[in-house]
mmCIF file of C-alpha atoms in Angstrom:
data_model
loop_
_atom_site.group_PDB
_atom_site.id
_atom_site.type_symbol
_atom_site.label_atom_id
_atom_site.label_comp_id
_atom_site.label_asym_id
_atom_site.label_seq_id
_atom_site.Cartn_x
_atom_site.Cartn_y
_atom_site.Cartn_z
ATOM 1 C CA UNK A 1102 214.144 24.119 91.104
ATOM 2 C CA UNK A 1103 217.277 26.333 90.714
ATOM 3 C CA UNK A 1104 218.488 28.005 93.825
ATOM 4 C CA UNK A 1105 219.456 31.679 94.512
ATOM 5 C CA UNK A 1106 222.723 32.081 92.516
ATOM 6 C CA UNK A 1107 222.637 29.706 90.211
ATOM 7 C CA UNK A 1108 223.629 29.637 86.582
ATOM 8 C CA UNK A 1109 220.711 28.386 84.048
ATOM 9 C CA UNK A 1110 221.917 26.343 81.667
ATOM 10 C CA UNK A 1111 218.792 23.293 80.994
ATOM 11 C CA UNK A 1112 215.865 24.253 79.287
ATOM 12 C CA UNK A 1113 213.527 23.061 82.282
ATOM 13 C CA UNK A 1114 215.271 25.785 84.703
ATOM 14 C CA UNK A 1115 214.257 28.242 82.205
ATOM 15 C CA UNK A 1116 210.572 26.617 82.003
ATOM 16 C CA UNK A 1117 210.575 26.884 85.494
ATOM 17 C CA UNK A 1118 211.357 30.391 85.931
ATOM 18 C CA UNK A 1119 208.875 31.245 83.125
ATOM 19 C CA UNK A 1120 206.077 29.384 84.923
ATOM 20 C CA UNK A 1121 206.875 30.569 88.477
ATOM 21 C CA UNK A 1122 207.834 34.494 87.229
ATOM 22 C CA UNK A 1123 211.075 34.059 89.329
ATOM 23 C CA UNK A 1124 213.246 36.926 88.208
ATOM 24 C CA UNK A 1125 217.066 36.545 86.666
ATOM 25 C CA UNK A 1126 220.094 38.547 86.117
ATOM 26 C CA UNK A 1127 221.509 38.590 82.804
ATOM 27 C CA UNK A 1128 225.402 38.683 82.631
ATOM 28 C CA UNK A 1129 227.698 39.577 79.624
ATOM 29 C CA UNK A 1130 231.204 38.145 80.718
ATOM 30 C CA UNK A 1131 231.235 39.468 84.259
ATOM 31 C CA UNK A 1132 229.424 42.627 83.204
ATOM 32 C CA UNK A 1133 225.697 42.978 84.553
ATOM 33 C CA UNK A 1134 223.094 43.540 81.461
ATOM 34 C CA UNK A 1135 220.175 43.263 83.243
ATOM 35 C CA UNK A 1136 218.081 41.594 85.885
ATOM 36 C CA UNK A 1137 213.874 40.575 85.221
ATOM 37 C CA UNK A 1138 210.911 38.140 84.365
ATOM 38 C CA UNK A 1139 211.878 35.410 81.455
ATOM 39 C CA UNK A 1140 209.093 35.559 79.304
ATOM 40 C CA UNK A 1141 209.952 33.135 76.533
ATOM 41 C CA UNK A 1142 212.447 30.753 75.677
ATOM 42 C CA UNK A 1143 213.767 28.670 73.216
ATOM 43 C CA UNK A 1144 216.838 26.703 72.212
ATOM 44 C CA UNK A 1145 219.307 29.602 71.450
ATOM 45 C CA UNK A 1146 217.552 32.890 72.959
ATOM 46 C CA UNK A 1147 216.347 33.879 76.029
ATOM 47 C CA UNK A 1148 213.497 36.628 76.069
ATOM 48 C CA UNK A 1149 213.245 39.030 79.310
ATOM 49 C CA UNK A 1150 210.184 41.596 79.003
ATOM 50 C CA UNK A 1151 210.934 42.142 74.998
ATOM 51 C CA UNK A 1152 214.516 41.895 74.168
ATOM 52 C CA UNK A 1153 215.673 38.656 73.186
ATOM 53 C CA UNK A 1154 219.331 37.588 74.766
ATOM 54 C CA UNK A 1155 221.683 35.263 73.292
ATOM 55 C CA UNK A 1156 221.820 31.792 75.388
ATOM 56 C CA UNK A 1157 225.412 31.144 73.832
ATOM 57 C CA UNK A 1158 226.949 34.615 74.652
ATOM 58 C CA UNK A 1159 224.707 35.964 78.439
ATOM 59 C CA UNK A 1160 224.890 33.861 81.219
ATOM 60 C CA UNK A 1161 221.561 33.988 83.172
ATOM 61 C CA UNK A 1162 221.515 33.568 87.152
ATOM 62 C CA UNK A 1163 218.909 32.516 89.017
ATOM 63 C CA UNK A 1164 217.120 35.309 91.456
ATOM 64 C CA UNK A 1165 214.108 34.064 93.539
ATOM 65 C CA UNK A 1166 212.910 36.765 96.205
ATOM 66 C CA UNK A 1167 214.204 39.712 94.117
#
């Protein structure tokens, strides 16, 4: 289980956050994007509540309790 603040990088963490609904921010760079429920995932995009996000250009955080 990935903890508050972490960075997803393994396709499990995103299984897990899929599974669980534990929300994530969505980073561009250091700019914030966007913050939500992963609702699909596969091995180069990321989908939060309809818009797909690049895994090789957003890092994702980990949010539980947001």
């Amino acid at each position: 289980m990935p903890h508050q603040g972490e960075i997803l990088t393994l396709q499990r963490h995103f299984q897990y956050h899929i599974q669980y609904a534990v929300p994530v921010e969505i980073y561009r760079d250091d700019v914030f994007v966007a913050i939500g429920v992963v609702t699909a995932v596969d091995e180069g995009f990321v989908e939060l509540q309809g818009t797909l996000y690049n895994r090789g250009i957003f890092t994702f955080i980990s949010r539980p309790g947001y």
